Every structure is written in structure tokens, then in C-alpha cells.
The first five atom37 places (N, CA, C, CB, O) and aatype in JSON, in Angstrom:
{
  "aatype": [20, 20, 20, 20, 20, 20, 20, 20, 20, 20, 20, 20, 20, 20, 20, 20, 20, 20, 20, 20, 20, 20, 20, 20, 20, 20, 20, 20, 20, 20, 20, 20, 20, 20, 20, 20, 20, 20, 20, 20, 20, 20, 20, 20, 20, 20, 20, 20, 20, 20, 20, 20, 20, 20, 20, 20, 20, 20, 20, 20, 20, 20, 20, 20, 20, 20, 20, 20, 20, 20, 20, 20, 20],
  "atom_mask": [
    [1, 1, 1, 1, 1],
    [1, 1, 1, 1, 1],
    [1, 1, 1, 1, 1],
    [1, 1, 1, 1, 1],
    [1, 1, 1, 1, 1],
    [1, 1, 1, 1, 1],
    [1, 1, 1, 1, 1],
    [1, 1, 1, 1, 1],
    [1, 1, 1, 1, 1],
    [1, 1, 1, 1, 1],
    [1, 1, 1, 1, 1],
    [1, 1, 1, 1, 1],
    [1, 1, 1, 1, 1],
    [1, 1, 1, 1, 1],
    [1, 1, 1, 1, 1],
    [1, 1, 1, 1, 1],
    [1, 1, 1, 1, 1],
    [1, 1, 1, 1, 1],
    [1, 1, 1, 1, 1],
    [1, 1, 1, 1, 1],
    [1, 1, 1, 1, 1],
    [1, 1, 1, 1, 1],
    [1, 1, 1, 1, 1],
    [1, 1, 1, 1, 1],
    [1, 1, 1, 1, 1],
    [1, 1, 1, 1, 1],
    [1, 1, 1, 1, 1],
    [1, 1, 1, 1, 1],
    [1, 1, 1, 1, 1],
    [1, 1, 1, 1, 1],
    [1, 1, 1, 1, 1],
    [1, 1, 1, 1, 1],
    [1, 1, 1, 1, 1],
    [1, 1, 1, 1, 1],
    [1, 1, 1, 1, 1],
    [1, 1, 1, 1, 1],
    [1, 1, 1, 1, 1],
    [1, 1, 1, 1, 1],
    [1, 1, 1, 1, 1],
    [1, 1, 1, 1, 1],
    [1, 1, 1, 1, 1],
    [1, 1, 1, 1, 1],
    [1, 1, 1, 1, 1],
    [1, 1, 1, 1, 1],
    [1, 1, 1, 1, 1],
    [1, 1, 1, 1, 1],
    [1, 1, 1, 1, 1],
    [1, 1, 1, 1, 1],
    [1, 1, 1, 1, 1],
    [1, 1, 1, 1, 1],
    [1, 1, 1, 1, 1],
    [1, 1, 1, 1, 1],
    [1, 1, 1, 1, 1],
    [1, 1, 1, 1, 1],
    [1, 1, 1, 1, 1],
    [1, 1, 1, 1, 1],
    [1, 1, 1, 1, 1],
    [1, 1, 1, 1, 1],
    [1, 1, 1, 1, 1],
    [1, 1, 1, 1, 1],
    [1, 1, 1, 1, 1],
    [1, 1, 1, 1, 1],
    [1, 1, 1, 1, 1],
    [1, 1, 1, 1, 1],
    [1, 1, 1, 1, 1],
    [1, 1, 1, 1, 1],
    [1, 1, 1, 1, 1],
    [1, 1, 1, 1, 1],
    [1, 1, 1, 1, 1],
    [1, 1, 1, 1, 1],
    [1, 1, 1, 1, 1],
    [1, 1, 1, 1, 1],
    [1, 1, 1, 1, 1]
  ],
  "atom_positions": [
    [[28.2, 14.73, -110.7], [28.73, 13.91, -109.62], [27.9, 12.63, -109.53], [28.72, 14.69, -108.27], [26.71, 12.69, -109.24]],
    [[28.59, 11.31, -109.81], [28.01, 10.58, -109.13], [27.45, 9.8, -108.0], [28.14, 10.43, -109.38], [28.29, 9.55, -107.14]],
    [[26.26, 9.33, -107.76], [25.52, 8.68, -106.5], [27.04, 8.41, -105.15], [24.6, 6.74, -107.22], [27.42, 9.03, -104.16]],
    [[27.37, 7.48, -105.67], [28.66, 6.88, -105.32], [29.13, 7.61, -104.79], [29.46, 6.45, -106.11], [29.53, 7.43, -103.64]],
    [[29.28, 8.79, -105.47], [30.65, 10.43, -104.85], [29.63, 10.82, -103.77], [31.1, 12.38, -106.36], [29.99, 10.78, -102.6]],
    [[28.46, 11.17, -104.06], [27.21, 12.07, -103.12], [26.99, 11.52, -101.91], [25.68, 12.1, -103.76], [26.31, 12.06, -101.03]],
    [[27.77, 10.03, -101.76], [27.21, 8.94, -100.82], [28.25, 8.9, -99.42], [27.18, 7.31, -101.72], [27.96, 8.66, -98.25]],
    [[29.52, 9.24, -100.02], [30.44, 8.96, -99.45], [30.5, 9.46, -97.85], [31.37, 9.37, -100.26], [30.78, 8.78, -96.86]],
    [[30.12, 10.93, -97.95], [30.28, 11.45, -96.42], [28.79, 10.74, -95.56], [30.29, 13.53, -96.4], [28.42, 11.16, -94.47]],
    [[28.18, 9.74, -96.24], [27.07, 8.91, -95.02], [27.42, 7.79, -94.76], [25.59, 8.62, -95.38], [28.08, 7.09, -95.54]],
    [[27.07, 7.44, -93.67], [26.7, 5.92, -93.09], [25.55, 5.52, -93.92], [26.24, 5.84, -91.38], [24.68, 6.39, -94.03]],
    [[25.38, 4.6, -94.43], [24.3, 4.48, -95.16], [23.89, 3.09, -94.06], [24.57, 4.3, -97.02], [24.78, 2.3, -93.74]],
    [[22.56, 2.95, -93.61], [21.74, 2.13, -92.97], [20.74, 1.54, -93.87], [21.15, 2.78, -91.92], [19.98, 2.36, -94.37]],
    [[20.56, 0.26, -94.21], [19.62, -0.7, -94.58], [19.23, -1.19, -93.58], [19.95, -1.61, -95.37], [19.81, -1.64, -92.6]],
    [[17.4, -1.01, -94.07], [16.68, -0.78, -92.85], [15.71, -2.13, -93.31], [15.89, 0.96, -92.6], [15.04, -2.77, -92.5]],
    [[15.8, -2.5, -95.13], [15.64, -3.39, -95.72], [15.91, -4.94, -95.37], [16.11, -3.0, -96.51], [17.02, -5.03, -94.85]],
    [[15.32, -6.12, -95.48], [15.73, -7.21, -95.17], [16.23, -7.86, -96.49], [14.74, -7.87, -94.45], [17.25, -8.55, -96.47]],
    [[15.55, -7.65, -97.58], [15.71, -7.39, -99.25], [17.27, -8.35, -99.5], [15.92, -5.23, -99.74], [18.3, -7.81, -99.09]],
    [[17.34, -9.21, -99.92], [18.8, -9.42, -100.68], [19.03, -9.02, -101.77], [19.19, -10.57, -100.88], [20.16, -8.65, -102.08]],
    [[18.28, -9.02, -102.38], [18.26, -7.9, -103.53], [18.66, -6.11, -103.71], [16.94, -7.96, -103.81], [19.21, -5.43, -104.58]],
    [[18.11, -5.88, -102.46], [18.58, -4.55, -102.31], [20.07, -4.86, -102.29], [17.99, -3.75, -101.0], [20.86, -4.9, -103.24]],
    [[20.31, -5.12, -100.73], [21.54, -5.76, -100.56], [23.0, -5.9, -101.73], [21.0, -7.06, -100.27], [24.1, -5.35, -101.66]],
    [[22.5, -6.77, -102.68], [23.0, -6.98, -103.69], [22.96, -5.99, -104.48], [22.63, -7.88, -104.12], [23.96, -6.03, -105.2]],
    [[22.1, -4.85, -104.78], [22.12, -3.18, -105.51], [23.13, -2.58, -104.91], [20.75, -2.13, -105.27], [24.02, -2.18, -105.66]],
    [[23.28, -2.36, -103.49], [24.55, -1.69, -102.93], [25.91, -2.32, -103.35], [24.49, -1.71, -101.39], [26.78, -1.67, -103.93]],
    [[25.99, -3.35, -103.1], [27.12, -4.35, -103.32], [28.05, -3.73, -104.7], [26.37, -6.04, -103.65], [29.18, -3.25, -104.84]],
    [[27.04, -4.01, -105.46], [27.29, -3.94, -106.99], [27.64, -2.52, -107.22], [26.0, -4.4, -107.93], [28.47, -2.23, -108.07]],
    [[27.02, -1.58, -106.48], [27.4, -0.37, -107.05], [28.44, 0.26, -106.27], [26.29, 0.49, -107.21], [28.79, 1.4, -106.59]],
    [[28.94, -0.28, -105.35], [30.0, -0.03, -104.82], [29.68, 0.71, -103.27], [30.77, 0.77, -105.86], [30.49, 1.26, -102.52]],
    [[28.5, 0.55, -103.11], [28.03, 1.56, -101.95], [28.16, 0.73, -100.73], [26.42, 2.17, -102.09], [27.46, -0.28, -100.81]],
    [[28.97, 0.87, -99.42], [29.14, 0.95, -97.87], [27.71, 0.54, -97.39], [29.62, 2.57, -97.27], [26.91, 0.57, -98.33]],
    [[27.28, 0.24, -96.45], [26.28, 0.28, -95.88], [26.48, -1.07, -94.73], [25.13, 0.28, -96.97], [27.09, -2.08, -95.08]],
    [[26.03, -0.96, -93.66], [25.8, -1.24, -92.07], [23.96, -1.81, -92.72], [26.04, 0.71, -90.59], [23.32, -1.23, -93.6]],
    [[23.54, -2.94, -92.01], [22.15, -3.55, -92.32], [21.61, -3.23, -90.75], [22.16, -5.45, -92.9], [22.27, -3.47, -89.73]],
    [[20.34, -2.66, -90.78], [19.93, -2.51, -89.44], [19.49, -3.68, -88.9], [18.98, -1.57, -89.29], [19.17, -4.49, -89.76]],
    [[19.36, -4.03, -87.8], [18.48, -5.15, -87.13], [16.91, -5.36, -87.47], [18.52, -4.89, -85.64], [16.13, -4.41, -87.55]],
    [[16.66, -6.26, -87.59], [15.13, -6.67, -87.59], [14.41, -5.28, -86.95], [14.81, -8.24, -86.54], [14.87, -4.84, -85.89]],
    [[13.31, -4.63, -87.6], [12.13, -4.11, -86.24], [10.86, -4.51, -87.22], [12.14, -1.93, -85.6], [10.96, -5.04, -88.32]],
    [[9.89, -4.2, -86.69], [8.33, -4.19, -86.77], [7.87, -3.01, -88.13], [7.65, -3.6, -85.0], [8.56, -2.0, -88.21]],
    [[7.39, -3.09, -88.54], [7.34, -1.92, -89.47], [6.16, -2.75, -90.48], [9.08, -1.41, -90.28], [6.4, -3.87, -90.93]],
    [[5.11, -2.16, -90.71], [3.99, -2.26, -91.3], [4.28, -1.6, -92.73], [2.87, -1.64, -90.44], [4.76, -0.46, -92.78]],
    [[3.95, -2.42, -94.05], [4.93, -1.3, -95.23], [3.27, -1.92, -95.92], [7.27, -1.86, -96.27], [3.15, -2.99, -96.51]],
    [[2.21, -1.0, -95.65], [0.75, -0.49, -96.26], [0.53, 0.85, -96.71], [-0.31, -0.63, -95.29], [0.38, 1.82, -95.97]],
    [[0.52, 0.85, -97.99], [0.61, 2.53, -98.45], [-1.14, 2.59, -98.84], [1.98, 2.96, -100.21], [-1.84, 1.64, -99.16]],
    [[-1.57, 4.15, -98.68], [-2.37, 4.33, -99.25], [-3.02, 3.44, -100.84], [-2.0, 5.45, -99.2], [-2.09, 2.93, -101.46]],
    [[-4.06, 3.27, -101.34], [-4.53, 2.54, -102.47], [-4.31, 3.54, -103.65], [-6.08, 2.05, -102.28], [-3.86, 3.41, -104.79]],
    [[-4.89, 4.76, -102.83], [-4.42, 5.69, -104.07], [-3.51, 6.71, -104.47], [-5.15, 6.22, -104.35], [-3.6, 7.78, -105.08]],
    [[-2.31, 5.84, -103.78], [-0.96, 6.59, -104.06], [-0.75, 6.31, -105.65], [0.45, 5.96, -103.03], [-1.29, 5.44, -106.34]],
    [[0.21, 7.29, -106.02], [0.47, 6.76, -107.06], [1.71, 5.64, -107.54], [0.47, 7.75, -107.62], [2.56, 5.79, -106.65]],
    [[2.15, 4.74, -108.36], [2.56, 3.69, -108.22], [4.51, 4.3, -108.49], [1.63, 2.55, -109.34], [5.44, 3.5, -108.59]],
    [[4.64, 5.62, -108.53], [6.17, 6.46, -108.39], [6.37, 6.84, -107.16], [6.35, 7.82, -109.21], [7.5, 7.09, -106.74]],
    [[4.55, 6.99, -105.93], [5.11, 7.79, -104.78], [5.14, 6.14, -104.01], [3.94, 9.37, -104.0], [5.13, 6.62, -102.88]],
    [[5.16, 5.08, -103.82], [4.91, 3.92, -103.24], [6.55, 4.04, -102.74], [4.27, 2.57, -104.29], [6.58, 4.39, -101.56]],
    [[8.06, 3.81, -103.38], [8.56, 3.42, -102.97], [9.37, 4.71, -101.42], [9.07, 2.75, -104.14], [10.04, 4.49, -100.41]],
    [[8.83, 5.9, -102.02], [9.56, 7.03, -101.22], [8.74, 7.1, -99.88], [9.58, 8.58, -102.05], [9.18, 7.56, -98.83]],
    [[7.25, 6.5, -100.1], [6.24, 6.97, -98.87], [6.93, 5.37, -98.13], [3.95, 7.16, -99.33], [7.5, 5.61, -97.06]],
    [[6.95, 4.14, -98.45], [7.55, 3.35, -97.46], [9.07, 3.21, -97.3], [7.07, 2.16, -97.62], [9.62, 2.4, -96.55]],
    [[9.66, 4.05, -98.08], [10.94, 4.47, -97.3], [10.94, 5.57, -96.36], [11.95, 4.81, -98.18], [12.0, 5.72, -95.77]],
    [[10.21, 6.2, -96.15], [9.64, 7.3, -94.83], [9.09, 6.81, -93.52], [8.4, 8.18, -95.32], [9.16, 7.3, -92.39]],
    [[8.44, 5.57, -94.02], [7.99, 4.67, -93.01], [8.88, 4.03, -92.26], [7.27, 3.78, -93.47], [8.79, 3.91, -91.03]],
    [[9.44, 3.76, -92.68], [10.54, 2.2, -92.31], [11.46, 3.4, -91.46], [11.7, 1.0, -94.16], [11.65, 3.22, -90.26]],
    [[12.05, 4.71, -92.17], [12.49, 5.82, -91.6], [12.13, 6.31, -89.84], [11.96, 6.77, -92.58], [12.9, 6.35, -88.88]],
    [[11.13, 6.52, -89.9], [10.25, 6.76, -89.11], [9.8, 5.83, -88.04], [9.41, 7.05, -89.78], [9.37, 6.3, -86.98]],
    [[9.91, 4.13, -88.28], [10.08, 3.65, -87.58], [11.16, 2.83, -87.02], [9.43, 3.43, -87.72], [10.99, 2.21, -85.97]],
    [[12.16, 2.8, -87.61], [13.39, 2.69, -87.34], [13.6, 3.05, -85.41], [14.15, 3.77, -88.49], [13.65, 4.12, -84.81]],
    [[13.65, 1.9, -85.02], [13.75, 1.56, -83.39], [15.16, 2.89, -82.75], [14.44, -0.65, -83.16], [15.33, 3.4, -81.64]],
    [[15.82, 3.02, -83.92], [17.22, 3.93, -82.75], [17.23, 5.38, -83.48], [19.37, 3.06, -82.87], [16.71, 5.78, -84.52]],
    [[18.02, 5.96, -82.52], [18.4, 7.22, -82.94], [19.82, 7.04, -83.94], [18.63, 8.15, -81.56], [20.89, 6.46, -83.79]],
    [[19.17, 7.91, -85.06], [20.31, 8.23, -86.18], [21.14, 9.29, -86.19], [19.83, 8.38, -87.35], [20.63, 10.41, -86.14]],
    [[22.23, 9.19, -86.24], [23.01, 10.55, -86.46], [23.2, 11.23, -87.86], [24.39, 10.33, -85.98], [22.97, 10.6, -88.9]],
    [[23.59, 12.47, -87.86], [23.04, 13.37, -88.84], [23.58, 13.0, -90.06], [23.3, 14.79, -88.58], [23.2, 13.55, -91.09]],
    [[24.56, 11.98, -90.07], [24.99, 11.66, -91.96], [24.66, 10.04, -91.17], [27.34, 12.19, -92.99], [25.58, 9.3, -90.82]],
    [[23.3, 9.74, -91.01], [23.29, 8.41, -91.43], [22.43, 8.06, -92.23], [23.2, 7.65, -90.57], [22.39, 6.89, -92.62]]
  ]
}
């Protein structure tokens, strides 16, 4: 199954300011709602490793994400 198929039953939220990201969804055909501006500090540990960097500040940004999400967002 592809991403695309796996994606379908979410709201997908960009929490990203990124046009680039932006432009990754676009292209691949993926839905997505852009969240509003918030505050979010994206400082990972020094000795993470350079595969866990992008999942530990997508947990962050997660985590600080100003609203409540519902369960397929």
C-alpha cells in the first residue's frame, strides 16, 4: 500500500513553515491544512544521532503544537 493510500483516512496538519515541505506534499499528492505560526524551539540533543534528528523534532513541534488534535489528525 502506498503512503498516499495509508494517508487518506487523516487530516494531515503542517506544523512546518518549510515551503519545501509544503511543496513535498503538493507533489505527492497529499491533503494537508498548514497550522498557524506557534513558538517551538527545534534544539535536539548533540548526540543524537543524525537518522533520530528529524523524528525527535517532529515530536517536538507535536508536543508543542498550541491546540488540541483529533484522533486522525
Amino acid at each position: 500500500m502506498l503512503l498516499h493510500d495509508k494517508l487518506k483516512s487523516f487530516n494531515i496538519v503542517l506544523a512546518s513553515q518549510s515551503p519545501r515541505r509544503r511543496e513535498l506534499l503538493r507533489a505527492a499528492g497529499i491533503d494537508y491544512r498548514l497550522a498557524a505560526k506557534f513558538e517551538c524551539g527545534e534544539l535536539y540533543p548533540a548526540t543524537l544521532a543524525a537518522e533520530e534528528v528529524a523524528p525527535y523534532l517532529s515530536l517536538l513541534k507535536s508536543r508543542a503544537y498550541p491546540l488540541s488534535l483529533e484522533h486522525n489528525e
